[in-house]
Amino acid sequence: AMKSATRHLVSEEEGLIRLLTPPFEHTPHDPGYIKGYVPGVRENGGQYTHAALWVVAAAAKLGWRDRAARWLDLLNPVCHTATAEDVARYGAEPYVIAADVYGKEPHVGRAGWTWYTGSAGWMVRVALESILGLELSAGRELRVNPRIPDTWSGFEVEWTAPDESRWRIVVRNPGGCAEAVVAATLDGNSLPIEGGVCRAPFPTTPGPRSLEITLGRGDDA
């Protein structure tokens, strides 16, 4: 399914991930309200950003780390407004997620609705959980399994846990290979690594926390 999506729906050249293709236009049967949209707009062959973000999440889960990061950039409005030409094409704010992006000429790449989409929340989840690999587990621990490209040197996150404690999370990729977590410490104490994944339990005492993660080859985990 993902190979098919990559071939038919993801267009890095055009900068979007379509919901379906081709759009319903000259069909002998009526598929319903979806055909009420102009071909290439919203669900009818455009990018529906909710679903596009799920494609990114699936790519990350499959270990397609480079693709997942590139595809997330396809959905980032900042990446669509770098030049005056880009701004004219995109036609929307550079700081707001668009619910949809048109997928047929002459309007390929033009943003649809902004300020009115649940995909903004999914953008945050996919970036934090699928790419950076920071996930709450059972409300008792932080599961850390970054899926970043090897070209990233790492990243830092300031995070507030459910108990209101402030965590400073530093992830390093010193060897240029980000396949798995190979070492981790919480407040200077080593944490066990299982299958290239770190699980950081929430301490019982209050106060700020420092979580340091080192990435490396999967066979070193």
mmCIF file of C-alpha atoms in Angstrom:
data_model
loop_
_atom_site.group_PDB
_atom_site.id
_atom_site.type_symbol
_atom_site.label_atom_id
_atom_site.label_comp_id
_atom_site.label_asym_id
_atom_site.label_seq_id
_atom_site.Cartn_x
_atom_site.Cartn_y
_atom_site.Cartn_z
ATOM 1 C CA ALA A 1 0.000 0.000 0.000
ATOM 2 C CA MET A 2 2.778 2.445 0.865
ATOM 3 C CA LYS A 3 4.691 1.623 -2.305
ATOM 4 C CA SER A 4 1.547 2.408 -4.270
ATOM 5 C CA ALA A 5 1.013 5.641 -2.321
ATOM 6 C CA THR A 6 4.607 6.654 -3.022
ATOM 7 C CA ARG A 7 4.202 5.987 -6.724
ATOM 8 C CA HIS A 8 0.794 7.573 -7.279
ATOM 9 C CA LEU A 9 0.041 10.052 -4.481
ATOM 10 C CA VAL A 10 3.293 11.563 -3.214
ATOM 11 C CA SER A 11 4.678 14.281 -5.485
ATOM 12 C CA GLU A 12 7.875 15.802 -4.135
ATOM 13 C CA GLU A 13 8.236 17.851 -7.317
ATOM 14 C CA GLU A 14 4.825 19.493 -6.804
ATOM 15 C CA GLY A 15 5.158 19.561 -3.024
ATOM 16 C CA LEU A 16 2.025 17.690 -2.002
ATOM 17 C CA ILE A 17 0.560 14.307 -1.085
ATOM 18 C CA ARG A 18 -2.764 13.695 -2.838
ATOM 19 C CA LEU A 19 -5.682 11.865 -1.264
ATOM 20 C CA LEU A 20 -6.461 10.059 -4.525
ATOM 21 C CA THR A 21 -5.725 10.285 -8.225
ATOM 22 C CA PRO A 22 -7.121 10.854 -10.760
ATOM 23 C CA PRO A 23 -9.948 13.034 -9.457
ATOM 24 C CA PHE A 24 -13.570 12.105 -10.096
ATOM 25 C CA GLU A 25 -14.461 14.097 -13.189
ATOM 26 C CA HIS A 26 -15.771 12.094 -16.138
ATOM 27 C CA THR A 27 -17.093 9.067 -14.256
ATOM 28 C CA PRO A 28 -20.120 7.113 -15.558
ATOM 29 C CA HIS A 29 -21.365 6.590 -11.996
ATOM 30 C CA ASP A 30 -21.874 9.160 -9.252
ATOM 31 C CA PRO A 31 -19.519 8.478 -6.298
ATOM 32 C CA GLY A 32 -21.418 10.949 -4.108
ATOM 33 C CA TYR A 33 -20.661 14.357 -2.673
ATOM 34 C CA ILE A 34 -16.929 14.069 -3.396
ATOM 35 C CA LYS A 35 -17.625 14.753 -7.066
ATOM 36 C CA GLY A 36 -19.276 18.008 -6.032
ATOM 37 C CA TYR A 37 -15.813 19.454 -5.499
ATOM 38 C CA VAL A 38 -13.970 20.820 -8.509
ATOM 39 C CA PRO A 39 -11.490 18.167 -9.745
ATOM 40 C CA GLY A 40 -8.234 18.564 -7.832
ATOM 41 C CA VAL A 41 -9.830 20.357 -4.879
ATOM 42 C CA ARG A 42 -10.090 18.957 -1.351
ATOM 43 C CA GLU A 43 -11.035 15.259 -1.252
ATOM 44 C CA ASN A 44 -11.500 15.110 -5.020
ATOM 45 C CA GLY A 45 -7.873 14.659 -5.984
ATOM 46 C CA GLY A 46 -6.288 17.349 -3.866
ATOM 47 C CA GLN A 47 -4.146 17.008 -0.765
ATOM 48 C CA TYR A 48 -6.293 16.340 2.286
ATOM 49 C CA THR A 49 -3.766 17.138 4.960
ATOM 50 C CA HIS A 50 -5.123 14.783 7.636
ATOM 51 C CA ALA A 51 -4.504 11.781 5.384
ATOM 52 C CA ALA A 52 -1.219 13.181 4.087
ATOM 53 C CA LEU A 53 0.126 13.317 7.637
ATOM 54 C CA TRP A 54 -0.880 9.705 8.187
ATOM 55 C CA VAL A 55 1.253 8.827 5.153
ATOM 56 C CA VAL A 56 4.217 10.513 6.851
ATOM 57 C CA ALA A 57 3.538 8.626 10.086
ATOM 58 C CA ALA A 58 3.356 5.332 8.195
ATOM 59 C CA ALA A 59 6.636 6.042 6.407
ATOM 60 C CA ALA A 60 8.353 6.725 9.727
ATOM 61 C CA LYS A 61 6.940 3.531 11.219
ATOM 62 C CA LEU A 62 8.296 1.559 8.273
ATOM 63 C CA GLY A 63 11.746 3.001 8.919
ATOM 64 C CA TRP A 64 11.739 5.252 5.859
ATOM 65 C CA ARG A 65 13.415 7.958 7.900
ATOM 66 C CA ASP A 66 14.678 10.171 5.065
ATOM 67 C CA ARG A 67 11.373 10.046 3.222
ATOM 68 C CA ALA A 68 9.343 10.721 6.347
ATOM 69 C CA ALA A 69 11.308 13.896 7.092
ATOM 70 C CA ARG A 70 11.134 15.086 3.476
ATOM 71 C CA TRP A 71 7.426 14.370 3.259
ATOM 72 C CA LEU A 72 6.749 16.248 6.477
ATOM 73 C CA ASP A 73 8.422 19.246 4.837
ATOM 74 C CA LEU A 74 5.978 18.903 1.926
ATOM 75 C CA LEU A 75 3.173 19.647 4.389
ATOM 76 C CA ASN A 76 4.945 22.459 6.226
ATOM 77 C CA PRO A 77 3.611 25.867 5.091
ATOM 78 C CA VAL A 78 6.979 27.480 5.825
ATOM 79 C CA CYS A 79 8.485 25.348 3.066
ATOM 80 C CA HIS A 80 5.866 26.635 0.600
ATOM 81 C CA THR A 81 6.561 30.327 1.191
ATOM 82 C CA ALA A 82 10.337 30.708 0.867
ATOM 83 C CA THR A 83 10.207 32.989 -2.188
ATOM 84 C CA ALA A 84 7.792 35.532 -3.636
ATOM 85 C CA GLU A 85 6.959 33.030 -6.373
ATOM 86 C CA ASP A 86 6.196 30.362 -3.767
ATOM 87 C CA VAL A 87 3.959 32.771 -1.841
ATOM 88 C CA ALA A 88 1.998 33.646 -4.984
ATOM 89 C CA ARG A 89 1.487 29.970 -5.745
ATOM 90 C CA TYR A 90 0.566 28.881 -2.214
ATOM 91 C CA GLY A 91 -1.657 31.866 -1.468
ATOM 92 C CA ALA A 92 -1.985 31.383 2.290
ATOM 93 C CA GLU A 93 -0.250 32.157 5.576
ATOM 94 C CA PRO A 94 3.192 30.593 6.112
ATOM 95 C CA TYR A 95 2.433 29.886 9.778
ATOM 96 C CA VAL A 96 -0.896 28.019 9.538
ATOM 97 C CA ILE A 97 -1.564 24.460 8.361
ATOM 98 C CA ALA A 98 -3.878 24.271 5.348
ATOM 99 C CA ALA A 99 -6.681 21.728 5.495
ATOM 100 C CA ASP A 100 -6.162 21.016 1.809
ATOM 101 C CA VAL A 101 -3.934 21.897 -1.112
ATOM 102 C CA TYR A 102 -5.138 21.878 -4.722
ATOM 103 C CA GLY A 103 -3.853 19.038 -6.860
ATOM 104 C CA LYS A 104 -4.746 19.882 -10.458
ATOM 105 C CA GLU A 105 -3.488 22.499 -12.887
ATOM 106 C CA PRO A 106 -3.668 25.430 -13.145
ATOM 107 C CA HIS A 107 -3.864 25.623 -9.358
ATOM 108 C CA VAL A 108 -1.513 22.847 -8.170
ATOM 109 C CA GLY A 109 0.019 23.833 -4.853
ATOM 110 C CA ARG A 110 -2.552 26.469 -3.873
ATOM 111 C CA ALA A 111 -3.648 26.207 -0.246
ATOM 112 C CA GLY A 112 -7.303 25.781 0.640
ATOM 113 C CA TRP A 113 -8.813 26.368 4.088
ATOM 114 C CA THR A 114 -6.595 27.599 6.907
ATOM 115 C CA TRP A 115 -7.380 28.295 10.574
ATOM 116 C CA TYR A 116 -10.024 25.581 10.434
ATOM 117 C CA THR A 117 -8.476 22.139 10.427
ATOM 118 C CA GLY A 118 -7.761 19.349 12.864
ATOM 119 C CA SER A 119 -4.714 18.464 10.780
ATOM 120 C CA ALA A 120 -2.816 21.120 12.754
ATOM 121 C CA GLY A 121 -2.961 18.831 15.782
ATOM 122 C CA TRP A 122 -1.882 15.881 13.659
ATOM 123 C CA MET A 123 1.074 17.912 12.368
ATOM 124 C CA VAL A 124 2.274 18.332 15.948
ATOM 125 C CA ARG A 125 1.740 14.645 16.759
ATOM 126 C CA VAL A 126 3.492 13.363 13.652
ATOM 127 C CA ALA A 127 6.453 15.712 14.136
ATOM 128 C CA LEU A 128 6.887 14.911 17.835
ATOM 129 C CA GLU A 129 5.888 11.243 17.933
ATOM 130 C CA SER A 130 6.636 9.822 14.480
ATOM 131 C CA ILE A 131 9.767 11.797 13.528
ATOM 132 C CA LEU A 132 11.321 12.862 16.847
ATOM 133 C CA GLY A 133 10.023 9.652 18.417
ATOM 134 C CA LEU A 134 8.778 11.063 21.737
ATOM 135 C CA GLU A 135 5.672 9.192 22.910
ATOM 136 C CA LEU A 136 3.879 8.900 26.225
ATOM 137 C CA SER A 137 3.393 5.281 27.262
ATOM 138 C CA ALA A 138 0.601 4.333 29.665
ATOM 139 C CA GLY A 139 0.942 7.739 31.309
ATOM 140 C CA ARG A 140 3.930 6.473 33.296
ATOM 141 C CA GLU A 141 6.947 6.827 31.036
ATOM 142 C CA LEU A 142 8.330 8.528 27.963
ATOM 143 C CA ARG A 143 9.137 6.187 25.092
ATOM 144 C CA VAL A 144 11.987 7.519 22.940
ATOM 145 C CA ASN A 145 12.479 6.087 19.457
ATOM 146 C CA PRO A 146 13.657 8.834 17.055
ATOM 147 C CA ARG A 147 13.243 8.236 13.322
ATOM 148 C CA ILE A 148 15.315 11.119 12.037
ATOM 149 C CA PRO A 149 17.514 11.100 8.915
ATOM 150 C CA ASP A 150 21.182 10.201 9.301
ATOM 151 C CA THR A 151 22.067 13.716 8.117
ATOM 152 C CA TRP A 152 20.613 15.272 11.273
ATOM 153 C CA SER A 153 23.165 15.908 14.018
ATOM 154 C CA GLY A 154 20.402 15.633 16.615
ATOM 155 C CA PHE A 155 17.793 17.854 18.237
ATOM 156 C CA GLU A 156 16.689 19.347 21.559
ATOM 157 C CA VAL A 157 13.194 19.533 23.050
ATOM 158 C CA GLU A 158 11.847 21.298 26.125
ATOM 159 C CA TRP A 159 8.899 19.198 27.304
ATOM 160 C CA THR A 160 6.391 19.444 30.143
ATOM 161 C CA ALA A 161 5.377 16.041 31.522
ATOM 162 C CA PRO A 162 1.859 15.236 32.790
ATOM 163 C CA ASP A 163 3.094 15.847 36.351
ATOM 164 C CA GLU A 164 4.123 19.390 35.256
ATOM 165 C CA SER A 165 7.847 18.612 35.577
ATOM 166 C CA ARG A 166 10.033 20.244 32.936
ATOM 167 C CA TRP A 167 12.207 17.950 30.842
ATOM 168 C CA ARG A 168 15.173 18.981 28.721
ATOM 169 C CA ILE A 169 15.634 16.287 26.103
ATOM 170 C CA VAL A 170 18.861 16.260 24.087
ATOM 171 C CA VAL A 171 19.270 13.742 21.263
ATOM 172 C CA ARG A 172 22.686 13.417 19.598
ATOM 173 C CA ASN A 173 23.739 11.603 16.452
ATOM 174 C CA PRO A 174 27.550 11.781 16.680
ATOM 175 C CA GLY A 175 28.343 9.117 14.106
ATOM 176 C CA GLY A 176 25.958 10.173 11.357
ATOM 177 C CA CYS A 177 23.822 7.054 11.801
ATOM 178 C CA ALA A 178 20.452 7.472 13.522
ATOM 179 C CA GLU A 179 19.112 3.930 13.236
ATOM 180 C CA ALA A 180 18.504 3.365 16.952
ATOM 181 C CA VAL A 181 19.009 4.594 20.495
ATOM 182 C CA VAL A 182 22.321 3.168 21.719
ATOM 183 C CA ALA A 183 22.692 5.017 25.044
ATOM 184 C CA ALA A 184 20.490 7.064 27.357
ATOM 185 C CA THR A 185 20.695 8.778 30.734
ATOM 186 C CA LEU A 186 18.046 10.423 32.899
ATOM 187 C CA ASP A 187 19.471 12.931 35.369
ATOM 188 C CA GLY A 188 22.876 11.315 34.844
ATOM 189 C CA ASN A 189 21.686 7.747 35.494
ATOM 190 C CA SER A 190 21.872 5.180 32.706
ATOM 191 C CA LEU A 191 18.627 3.836 31.283
ATOM 192 C CA PRO A 192 18.167 0.385 29.720
ATOM 193 C CA ILE A 193 17.810 0.135 25.936
ATOM 194 C CA GLU A 194 15.534 -2.512 24.431
ATOM 195 C CA GLY A 195 15.448 -3.027 20.694
ATOM 196 C CA GLY A 196 16.927 0.391 20.041
ATOM 197 C CA VAL A 197 14.226 2.100 22.113
ATOM 198 C CA CYS A 198 14.600 3.932 25.431
ATOM 199 C CA ARG A 199 11.862 4.062 28.072
ATOM 200 C CA ALA A 200 12.285 6.877 30.587
ATOM 201 C CA PRO A 201 10.065 6.406 33.669
ATOM 202 C CA PHE A 202 8.564 9.426 35.370
ATOM 203 C CA PRO A 203 10.482 9.968 38.645
ATOM 204 C CA THR A 204 8.489 10.072 41.870
ATOM 205 C CA THR A 205 10.260 13.201 43.119
ATOM 206 C CA PRO A 206 9.475 16.661 41.709
ATOM 207 C CA GLY A 207 11.911 18.852 39.819
ATOM 208 C CA PRO A 208 13.387 19.463 36.362
ATOM 209 C CA ARG A 209 14.713 16.477 34.402
ATOM 210 C CA SER A 210 17.560 16.027 31.952
ATOM 211 C CA LEU A 211 17.245 13.219 29.401
ATOM 212 C CA GLU A 212 20.211 12.616 27.090
ATOM 213 C CA ILE A 213 19.982 10.219 24.161
ATOM 214 C CA THR A 214 22.708 8.964 21.816
ATOM 215 C CA LEU A 215 21.822 7.453 18.442
ATOM 216 C CA GLY A 216 23.854 4.996 16.419
ATOM 217 C CA ARG A 217 23.741 1.764 14.447
ATOM 218 C CA GLY A 218 20.917 -0.622 15.180
ATOM 219 C CA ASP A 219 23.257 -3.541 15.838
ATOM 220 C CA ASP A 220 24.963 -1.469 18.567
ATOM 221 C CA ALA A 221 21.725 -1.019 20.528
#
